Short mmCIF file of N, CA, C and O in Angstrom, two decimals:
data_model
loop_
_atom_site.label_atom_id
_atom_site.label_comp_id
_atom_site.label_asym_id
_atom_site.label_seq_id
_atom_site.Cartn_x
_atom_site.Cartn_y
_atom_site.Cartn_z
N MET F 235 41.04 107.52 14.83
CA MET F 235 40.40 108.71 15.06
C MET F 235 40.92 109.38 16.68
O MET F 235 40.98 108.34 17.60
N GLN F 236 41.36 110.46 17.19
CA GLN F 236 41.93 110.87 18.46
C GLN F 236 41.47 111.26 19.08
O GLN F 236 40.02 112.35 18.74
N THR F 237 40.93 110.92 20.24
CA THR F 237 39.61 111.23 21.52
C THR F 237 40.35 112.37 21.75
O THR F 237 41.27 112.35 22.46
N ASN F 238 39.80 113.35 22.14
CA ASN F 238 40.13 114.52 23.60
C ASN F 238 39.34 114.72 24.91
O ASN F 238 38.24 115.03 24.05
N ASN F 239 39.37 114.75 25.54
CA ASN F 239 38.69 114.61 26.74
C ASN F 239 38.83 116.64 27.17
O ASN F 239 37.47 116.76 28.42
N GLU F 240 39.04 117.25 26.60
CA GLU F 240 38.53 118.57 26.45
C GLU F 240 37.55 119.01 26.52
O GLU F 240 36.66 118.72 25.69
N PRO F 241 36.53 119.53 27.54
CA PRO F 241 35.37 120.00 27.10
C PRO F 241 35.03 121.28 26.10
O PRO F 241 35.78 122.38 25.62
N LEU F 242 33.91 120.92 25.31
CA LEU F 242 33.71 121.96 24.18
C LEU F 242 32.61 123.13 25.18
O LEU F 242 31.89 122.76 25.82
N LEU F 243 33.37 124.42 24.51
CA LEU F 243 32.22 125.62 24.83
C LEU F 243 31.40 125.53 24.20
O LEU F 243 31.94 126.05 23.01
N ASP F 244 30.47 126.52 24.35
CA ASP F 244 28.84 126.89 23.27
C ASP F 244 29.56 128.12 23.05
O ASP F 244 30.31 128.68 23.52
N ARG F 245 28.88 128.88 22.20
CA ARG F 245 29.51 130.32 21.71
C ARG F 245 29.15 131.36 22.87
O ARG F 245 29.75 131.68 22.58
N LYS F 246 28.30 130.85 23.80
CA LYS F 246 27.90 131.90 24.44
C LYS F 246 29.28 132.23 25.93
O LYS F 246 29.83 132.77 26.21
N ALA F 247 29.65 130.41 25.60
CA ALA F 247 30.59 130.49 26.97
C ALA F 247 31.95 130.74 26.32
O ALA F 247 32.84 131.35 27.09
N ALA F 248 32.12 130.92 25.27
CA ALA F 248 33.41 130.91 24.27
C ALA F 248 33.51 132.44 24.46
O ALA F 248 34.22 132.89 24.61
N ALA F 249 32.26 133.09 24.06
CA ALA F 249 31.95 134.58 23.89
C ALA F 249 32.51 135.38 25.41
O ALA F 249 33.25 136.30 25.71
N GLU F 250 32.03 134.46 26.55
CA GLU F 250 32.54 135.04 27.64
C GLU F 250 33.88 134.87 28.40
O GLU F 250 34.54 135.47 28.99
N TYR F 251 33.95 133.90 27.20
CA TYR F 251 35.91 133.64 27.66
C TYR F 251 37.01 134.35 27.00
O TYR F 251 37.95 134.73 27.66
N LEU F 252 36.34 134.82 25.69
CA LEU F 252 37.45 135.78 25.16
C LEU F 252 37.09 137.19 25.58
O LEU F 252 37.83 138.19 25.36
N ARG F 253 35.75 137.71 26.34
CA ARG F 253 34.98 139.20 26.44
C ARG F 253 34.69 139.26 25.46
O ARG F 253 35.11 141.16 25.55
N VAL F 254 33.94 139.05 24.50
CA VAL F 254 33.25 139.38 23.42
C VAL F 254 31.79 139.48 23.33
O VAL F 254 31.69 138.72 23.76
N ALA F 255 31.01 140.15 22.17
CA ALA F 255 29.75 139.49 22.67
C ALA F 255 29.57 138.48 21.49
O ALA F 255 30.79 137.89 20.64
N VAL F 256 28.26 137.71 21.51
CA VAL F 256 28.16 136.88 21.03
C VAL F 256 28.16 136.60 19.85
O VAL F 256 28.61 136.25 19.01
N GLY F 257 27.48 138.11 19.63
CA GLY F 257 26.62 138.18 17.93
C GLY F 257 28.91 138.62 17.21
O GLY F 257 28.95 138.05 16.23
N THR F 258 29.54 139.36 17.48
CA THR F 258 30.88 139.46 17.53
C THR F 258 31.79 138.39 17.39
O THR F 258 32.47 138.03 16.06
N LEU F 259 31.74 137.00 17.64
CA LEU F 259 32.69 135.91 18.26
C LEU F 259 31.67 135.09 16.48
O LEU F 259 32.56 134.68 15.65
N ALA F 260 30.35 135.12 16.34
CA ALA F 260 29.66 134.74 15.77
C ALA F 260 29.97 135.48 13.71
O ALA F 260 30.15 134.71 13.20
N VAL F 261 30.16 136.59 14.10
CA VAL F 261 30.31 137.41 12.83
C VAL F 261 32.19 136.64 12.32
O VAL F 261 32.69 136.90 11.53
N TRP F 262 32.54 136.90 13.74
CA TRP F 262 34.51 136.20 12.69
C TRP F 262 34.36 135.00 12.66
O TRP F 262 34.77 134.84 11.39
N ASP F 263 33.62 133.89 13.04
CA ASP F 263 33.28 132.76 12.09
C ASP F 263 32.89 133.16 11.00
O ASP F 263 33.00 132.23 10.05
N CYS F 264 31.75 133.59 10.80
CA CYS F 264 31.28 133.39 9.41
C CYS F 264 31.71 134.19 8.97
O CYS F 264 31.72 133.85 7.43
N THR F 265 32.51 135.30 9.21
CA THR F 265 33.61 136.13 8.22
C THR F 265 34.96 135.19 8.07
O THR F 265 35.97 135.97 6.83
N LYS F 266 35.03 134.48 9.05
CA LYS F 266 36.36 134.01 8.89
C LYS F 266 37.76 134.59 9.04
O LYS F 266 38.91 135.06 8.61
N ARG F 267 37.44 135.87 10.38
CA ARG F 267 38.70 137.10 10.41
C ARG F 267 39.30 136.24 10.68
O ARG F 267 41.02 136.96 10.97
N TYR F 268 39.08 135.61 11.85
CA TYR F 268 40.10 134.67 13.08
C TYR F 268 39.67 133.14 12.82
O TYR F 268 38.28 132.81 13.05
N ASP F 269 41.27 132.29 12.69
CA ASP F 269 40.91 131.22 12.54
C ASP F 269 40.65 130.54 14.63
O ASP F 269 41.64 130.30 14.95
N LEU F 270 39.44 130.24 14.77
CA LEU F 270 38.59 129.78 15.62
C LEU F 270 39.04 128.56 16.06
O LEU F 270 38.05 127.92 16.91
N ASN F 271 39.20 128.34 14.65
CA ASN F 271 38.61 126.62 14.50
C ASN F 271 37.22 125.79 15.33
O ASN F 271 36.91 125.00 16.62
N PRO F 272 35.87 126.32 14.82
CA PRO F 272 34.98 126.19 15.30
C PRO F 272 34.63 124.99 15.01
O PRO F 272 35.00 123.85 14.03
N ILE F 273 33.86 124.05 15.80
CA ILE F 273 33.52 122.57 15.60
C ILE F 273 31.97 122.57 15.65
O ILE F 273 31.21 123.27 16.14
N LYS F 274 31.42 122.26 14.14
CA LYS F 274 30.04 122.14 14.01
C LYS F 274 29.24 121.16 14.38
O LYS F 274 29.85 119.92 13.72
N ILE F 275 28.35 120.74 15.33
CA ILE F 275 27.52 119.64 15.21
C ILE F 275 26.15 120.02 15.28
O ILE F 275 25.62 120.42 16.23
N GLY F 276 25.70 119.75 14.08
CA GLY F 276 24.67 119.95 13.60
C GLY F 276 24.64 121.35 13.61
O GLY F 276 25.23 122.01 12.66
N ARG F 277 23.44 122.01 14.20
CA ARG F 277 23.63 123.45 14.14
C ARG F 277 24.22 124.43 15.20
O ARG F 277 24.21 125.41 15.05
N ALA F 278 24.62 123.33 15.96
CA ALA F 278 25.83 123.78 16.91
C ALA F 278 26.51 124.04 16.70
O ALA F 278 27.14 123.15 15.88
N VAL F 279 27.12 125.07 17.36
CA VAL F 279 28.45 125.34 17.39
C VAL F 279 29.78 125.33 18.40
O VAL F 279 28.85 125.85 19.79
N ARG F 280 31.02 124.70 18.96
CA ARG F 280 31.23 124.40 20.03
C ARG F 280 32.99 124.72 19.37
O ARG F 280 33.27 124.95 18.44
N TYR F 281 33.71 125.35 20.53
CA TYR F 281 35.33 125.38 21.03
C TYR F 281 35.78 125.24 21.54
O TYR F 281 35.27 124.65 22.92
N ARG F 282 37.07 124.51 20.93
CA ARG F 282 37.86 123.94 22.73
C ARG F 282 38.47 125.37 23.15
O ARG F 282 39.24 126.10 22.38
N ARG F 283 38.88 125.21 24.63
CA ARG F 283 39.68 126.14 25.37
C ARG F 283 41.00 126.41 24.56
O ARG F 283 41.37 127.87 24.83
N SER F 284 41.37 125.20 23.92
CA SER F 284 43.06 125.05 23.84
C SER F 284 42.98 126.13 22.80
O SER F 284 43.91 126.79 22.28
N ASP F 285 42.52 126.02 21.82
CA ASP F 285 41.77 127.07 20.49
C ASP F 285 41.90 128.17 20.43
O ASP F 285 42.55 129.50 20.18
N LEU F 286 40.88 128.77 22.04
CA LEU F 286 40.94 130.17 22.39
C LEU F 286 42.20 130.50 23.14
O LEU F 286 42.22 131.66 22.48
N ASP F 287 42.65 129.84 24.06
CA ASP F 287 43.59 130.15 24.09
C ASP F 287 45.17 130.15 23.45
O ASP F 287 45.31 131.50 23.54
N LYS F 288 44.74 129.61 22.18
CA LYS F 288 46.37 129.98 21.19
C LYS F 288 45.85 131.27 20.47
O LYS F 288 46.59 132.07 19.99
N PHE F 289 44.44 131.67 20.39
CA PHE F 289 43.94 133.27 19.72
C PHE F 289 44.39 134.04 20.65
O PHE F 289 45.19 134.86 20.12
N ILE F 290 43.93 133.82 22.28
CA ILE F 290 44.46 135.29 22.89
C ILE F 290 46.03 135.20 22.44
O ILE F 290 46.64 135.98 22.89
N GLU F 291 47.14 134.13 22.92
CA GLU F 291 47.94 133.76 22.67
C GLU F 291 49.01 134.98 21.60
O GLU F 291 49.70 136.01 21.36
N GLN F 292 48.12 134.79 20.35
CA GLN F 292 48.51 135.33 19.44
C GLN F 292 48.51 137.09 18.70
O GLN F 292 49.34 137.80 18.43
N GLN F 293 46.92 137.21 19.60
CA GLN F 293 46.71 138.57 20.06
C GLN F 293 47.53 139.34 20.83
O GLN F 293 48.44 140.35 20.01
N LEU F 294 48.03 138.37 21.53
CA LEU F 294 49.05 139.20 22.09
C LEU F 294 50.39 139.16 21.35
O LEU F 294 51.42 140.40 22.06
N ARG F 295 51.01 138.69 21.22
CA ARG F 295 52.16 139.07 20.21
C ARG F 295 52.74 139.65 19.24
O ARG F 295 53.45 140.37 18.51
N ARG F 296 50.90 140.05 18.84
CA ARG F 296 50.99 142.38 17.24
C ARG F 296 51.45 142.63 18.11
O ARG F 296 50.78 143.30 19.11
#
């Protein structure tokens, strides 16, 4: 298993980083509208900043 020292963002921090509402991010995950690669640890959801950056880049290319 590969270890990655990249810190994980909780849903609130990820939403702030993307400048969307926490509820919007939750809906995107639930409906799989965008593939943000959420990591589920028990009931907690975390995101890698690199995955969020990839998402932003994809949106800019559209």
